[in-house]
Structures are given as C-alpha cells and as structure tokens.
Short mmCIF file of C-alpha atoms in Angstrom, two decimals:
data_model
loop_
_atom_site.label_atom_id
_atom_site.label_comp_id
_atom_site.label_asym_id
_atom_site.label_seq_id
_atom_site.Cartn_x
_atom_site.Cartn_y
_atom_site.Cartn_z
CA UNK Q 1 0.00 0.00 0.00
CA UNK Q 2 1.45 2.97 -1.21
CA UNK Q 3 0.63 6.71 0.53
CA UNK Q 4 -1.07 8.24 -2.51
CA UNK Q 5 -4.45 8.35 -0.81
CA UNK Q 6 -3.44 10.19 2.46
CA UNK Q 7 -1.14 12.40 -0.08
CA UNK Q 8 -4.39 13.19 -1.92
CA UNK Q 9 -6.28 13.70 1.21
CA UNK Q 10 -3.83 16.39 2.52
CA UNK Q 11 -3.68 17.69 -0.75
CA UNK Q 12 -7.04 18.63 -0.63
CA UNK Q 13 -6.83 20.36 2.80
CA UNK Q 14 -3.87 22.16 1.84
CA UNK Q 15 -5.52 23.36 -0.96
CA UNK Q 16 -8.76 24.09 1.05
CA UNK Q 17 -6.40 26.62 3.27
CA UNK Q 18 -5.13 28.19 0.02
CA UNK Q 19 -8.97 29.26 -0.66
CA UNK Q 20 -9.27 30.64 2.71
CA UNK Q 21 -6.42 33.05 2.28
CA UNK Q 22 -7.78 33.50 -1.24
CA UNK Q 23 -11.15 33.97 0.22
CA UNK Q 24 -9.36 36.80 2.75
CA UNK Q 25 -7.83 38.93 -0.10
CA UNK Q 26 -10.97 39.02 -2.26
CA UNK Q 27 -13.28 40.01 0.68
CA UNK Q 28 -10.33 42.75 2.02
CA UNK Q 29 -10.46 43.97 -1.61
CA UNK Q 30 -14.10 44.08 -1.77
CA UNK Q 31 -14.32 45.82 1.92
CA UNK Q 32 -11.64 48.68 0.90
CA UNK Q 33 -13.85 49.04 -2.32
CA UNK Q 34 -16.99 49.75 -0.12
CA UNK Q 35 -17.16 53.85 0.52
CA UNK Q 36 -20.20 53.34 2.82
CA UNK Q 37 -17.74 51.89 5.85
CA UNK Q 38 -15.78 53.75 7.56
CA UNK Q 39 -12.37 52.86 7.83
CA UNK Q 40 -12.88 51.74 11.29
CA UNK Q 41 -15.53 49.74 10.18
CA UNK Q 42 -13.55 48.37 7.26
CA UNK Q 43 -10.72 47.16 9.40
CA UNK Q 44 -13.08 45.79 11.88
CA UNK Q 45 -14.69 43.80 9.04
CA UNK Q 46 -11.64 42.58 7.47
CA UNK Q 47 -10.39 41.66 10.94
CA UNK Q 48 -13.52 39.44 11.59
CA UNK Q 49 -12.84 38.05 8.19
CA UNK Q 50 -8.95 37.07 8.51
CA UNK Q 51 -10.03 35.67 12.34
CA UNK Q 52 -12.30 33.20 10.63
CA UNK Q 53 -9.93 32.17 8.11
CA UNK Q 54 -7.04 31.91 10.93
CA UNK Q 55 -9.15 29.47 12.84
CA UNK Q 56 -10.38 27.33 9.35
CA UNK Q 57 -6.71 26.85 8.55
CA UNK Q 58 -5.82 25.87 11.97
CA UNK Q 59 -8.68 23.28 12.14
CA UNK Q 60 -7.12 22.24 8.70
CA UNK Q 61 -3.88 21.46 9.79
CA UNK Q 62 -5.15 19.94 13.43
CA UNK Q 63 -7.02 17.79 10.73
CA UNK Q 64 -4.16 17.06 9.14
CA UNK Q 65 -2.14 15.63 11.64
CA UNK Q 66 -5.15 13.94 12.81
CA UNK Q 67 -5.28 11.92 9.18
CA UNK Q 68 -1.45 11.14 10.03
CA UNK Q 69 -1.52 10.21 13.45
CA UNK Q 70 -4.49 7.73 12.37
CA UNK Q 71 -2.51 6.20 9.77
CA UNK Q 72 0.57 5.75 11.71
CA UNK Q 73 -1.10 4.09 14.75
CA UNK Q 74 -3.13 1.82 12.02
CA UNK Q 75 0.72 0.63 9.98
CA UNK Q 76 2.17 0.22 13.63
CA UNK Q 77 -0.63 -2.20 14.40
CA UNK Q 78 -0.34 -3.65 10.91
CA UNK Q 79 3.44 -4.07 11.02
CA UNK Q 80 3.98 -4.75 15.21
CA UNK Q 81 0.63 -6.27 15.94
CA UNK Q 82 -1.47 -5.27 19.23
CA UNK Q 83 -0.86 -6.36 22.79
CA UNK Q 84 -2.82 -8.78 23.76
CA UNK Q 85 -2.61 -9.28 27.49
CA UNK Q 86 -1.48 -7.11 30.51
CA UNK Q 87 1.85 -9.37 30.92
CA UNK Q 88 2.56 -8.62 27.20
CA UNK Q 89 2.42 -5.16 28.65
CA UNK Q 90 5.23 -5.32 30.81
CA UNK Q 91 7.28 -7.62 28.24
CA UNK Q 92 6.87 -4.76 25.90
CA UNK Q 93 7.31 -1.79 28.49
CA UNK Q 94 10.62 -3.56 29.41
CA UNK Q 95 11.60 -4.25 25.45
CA UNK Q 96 10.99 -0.72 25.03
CA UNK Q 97 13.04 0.33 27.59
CA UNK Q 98 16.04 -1.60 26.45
CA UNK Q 99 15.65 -0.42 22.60
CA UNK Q 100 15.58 3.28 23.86
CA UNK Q 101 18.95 3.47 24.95
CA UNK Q 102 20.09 2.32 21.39
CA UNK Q 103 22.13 4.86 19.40
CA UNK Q 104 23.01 3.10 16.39
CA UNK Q 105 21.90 1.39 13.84
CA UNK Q 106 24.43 -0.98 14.15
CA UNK Q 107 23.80 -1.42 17.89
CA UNK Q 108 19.92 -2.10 16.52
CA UNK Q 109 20.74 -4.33 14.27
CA UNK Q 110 22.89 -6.56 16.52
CA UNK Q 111 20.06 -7.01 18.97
CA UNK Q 112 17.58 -7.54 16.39
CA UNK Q 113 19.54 -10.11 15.27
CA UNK Q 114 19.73 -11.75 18.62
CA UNK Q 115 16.26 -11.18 19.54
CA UNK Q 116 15.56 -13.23 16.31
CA UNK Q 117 17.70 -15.66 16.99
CA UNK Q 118 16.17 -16.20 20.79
CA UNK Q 119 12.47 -15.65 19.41
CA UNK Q 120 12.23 -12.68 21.52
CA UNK Q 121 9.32 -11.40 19.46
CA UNK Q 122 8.93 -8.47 22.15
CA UNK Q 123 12.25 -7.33 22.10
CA UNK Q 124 12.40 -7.24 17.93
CA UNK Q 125 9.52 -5.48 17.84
CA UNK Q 126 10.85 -3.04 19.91
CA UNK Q 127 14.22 -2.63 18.41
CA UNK Q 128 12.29 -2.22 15.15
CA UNK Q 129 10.28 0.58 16.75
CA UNK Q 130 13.52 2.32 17.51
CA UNK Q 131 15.14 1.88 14.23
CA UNK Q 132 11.95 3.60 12.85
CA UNK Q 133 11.88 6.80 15.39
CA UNK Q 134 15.49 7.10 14.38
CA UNK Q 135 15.68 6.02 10.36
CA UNK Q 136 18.14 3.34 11.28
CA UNK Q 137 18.18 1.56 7.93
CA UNK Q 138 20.07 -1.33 8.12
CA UNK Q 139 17.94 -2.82 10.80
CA UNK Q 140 14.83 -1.70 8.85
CA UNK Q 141 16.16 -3.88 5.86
CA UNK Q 142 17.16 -6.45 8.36
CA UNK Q 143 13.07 -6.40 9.15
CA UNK Q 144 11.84 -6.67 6.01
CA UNK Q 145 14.12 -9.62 5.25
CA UNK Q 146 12.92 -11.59 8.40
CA UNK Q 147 8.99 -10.38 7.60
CA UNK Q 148 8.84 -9.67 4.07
CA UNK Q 149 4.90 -9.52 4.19
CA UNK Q 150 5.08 -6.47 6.16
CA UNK Q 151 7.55 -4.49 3.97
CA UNK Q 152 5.82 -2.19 2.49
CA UNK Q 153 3.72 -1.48 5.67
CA UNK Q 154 7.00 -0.38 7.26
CA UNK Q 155 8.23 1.60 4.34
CA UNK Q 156 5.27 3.63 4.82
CA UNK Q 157 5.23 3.91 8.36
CA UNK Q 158 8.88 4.86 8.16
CA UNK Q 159 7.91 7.52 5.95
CA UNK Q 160 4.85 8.92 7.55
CA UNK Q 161 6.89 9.10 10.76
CA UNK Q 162 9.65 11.08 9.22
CA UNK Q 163 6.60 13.23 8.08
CA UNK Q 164 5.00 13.95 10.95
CA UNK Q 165 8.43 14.13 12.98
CA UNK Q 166 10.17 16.80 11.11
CA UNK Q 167 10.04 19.86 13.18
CA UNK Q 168 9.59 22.39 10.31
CA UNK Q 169 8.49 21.40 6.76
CA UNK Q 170 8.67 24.45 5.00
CA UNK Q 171 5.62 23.20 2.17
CA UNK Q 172 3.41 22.02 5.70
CA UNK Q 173 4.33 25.49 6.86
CA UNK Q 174 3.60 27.74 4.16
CA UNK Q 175 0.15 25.51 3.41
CA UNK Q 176 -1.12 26.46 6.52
CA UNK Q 177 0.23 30.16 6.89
CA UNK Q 178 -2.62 32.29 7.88
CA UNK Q 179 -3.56 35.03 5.85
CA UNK Q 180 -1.93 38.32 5.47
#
C-alpha cells in the first residue's frame, strides 16, 4: 500500500487553506472598495474576516495531523501487531526500555539479530520501533528480510513518521500560513 491516498487527502486540505487566504484577499479587496464603511468599520470587518480564516486553517492542519496520526497508529498495528494481554504489557514496556537506549543502527541491528535468533518477538519489535523513530536503515532492511509480508507497511510507516516528525516542513508550513 502505497501513501497516494493520504497524499491526496492532505492535498485537498492544503488546498482548502489556500482558498481561505484567497477567500481573505478578495473580501479585504471588496471591503476597501466599499465607501459606505468607515475605515474603522472596514478594518473591523476585514479583521472578523482574517479571524475566521485563521481558525479554518488551523482546524485544517489539526485535521491534518489527525489523518497522520491515524494512519501511523493503524501501519504500527499492521506491522507490530497489538498487545494482547497485561503481561505482554510489561514484556513490551521492558523491550521498550532496552531499545531506547540504542544509538546506532548498528547497535539495533545486533540485537535484532539476537532477539531473532532467541524468538524474543517483544524485544524485535521493539528494536524495530527504535530503528523507525530514528531512520536506522540497516535494521529496517534487516526487518523486512525476516517479515517480508510487512515491507511495504514499514516503508510507509517509516515515511509517515519522518513526516509527521520533522520539526519544520517548510511546504506544511507555508500551506497552513494564515492570511496576510
């Protein structure tokens, strides 16, 4: 499964922000064109009218991320499966714990390796929850060798996680500048 549909669907929102600050420059062209208002009254009208359009993009973008966050959590259960049990819990809590002091992808990709080996499903999981959050691509590849069936799944989620994790995308940004 490819991400061409949650492209196209924030595609769409992006483009519905563009005709909000469209919307704002037409109506603050039309307002300064009206000689009945005074120019008190025109700023408090185009005011009103950039407030609404601030909080539509914002409600955009918090959909946005929404649409993301939902498709990350679905891959993740796709490619790492759900708990099923409160001592899986603690298995994983403690997996976790382990594969967050990892700094390297080689580091990842040696305990993968022997979490394999051992069938420690828990801990490989883990590890390949780590090597996600930090792009380490060797033990990705060492993943989708082991699990081919879930390759593309974690190419995705890979993806979408750099996507969402990049602290300042300058196309997310300028999609969902409010209007001048």
């Amino acid at each position: 499964m490819a991400l061409t549909d949650i492209d196209k669907q924030l595609d769409a929102l992006r483009s519905q922000a563009q005709k909000h600050r469209d919307n704002v420059w037409t109506l603050l062209n039309a307002v300064r064109a009206n000689a009945l208002l005074s120019v008190e009254g025109q700023d408090d009208q185009i005011r009103g009218d950039r407030e609404k359009a601030i909080a539509a993009i914002k409600a955009l973008r918090a959909q946005e991320e929404k649409i993301v966050d939902e498709r990350i959590l679905s891959l993740e259960r796709r490619v790492f499966g759900e708990v099923s049990s409160s001592s899986d819990v603690i298995a994983i809590r403690d997996a976790a714990d382990r594969a967050e002091q990892l700094e390297s992808d080689a580091e990842a990709l040696r305990l993968f390796e022997r979490a394999k080996v051992t069938r420690d499903e828990g801990l490989a999981t883990a590890v390949v929850r780590r090597a996600v959050a930090m792009r380490f691509l060797g033990t990705l590849e060492a993943f989708e060798k082991s699990d081919p069936s879930k390759a593309e799944a974690l190419r995705d989620l890979t993806a979408l996680t750099a996507f969402r994790d990049t602290p300042f995308d300058l196309t997310r940004e300028l999609a969902y500048q409010p209007p001048q």
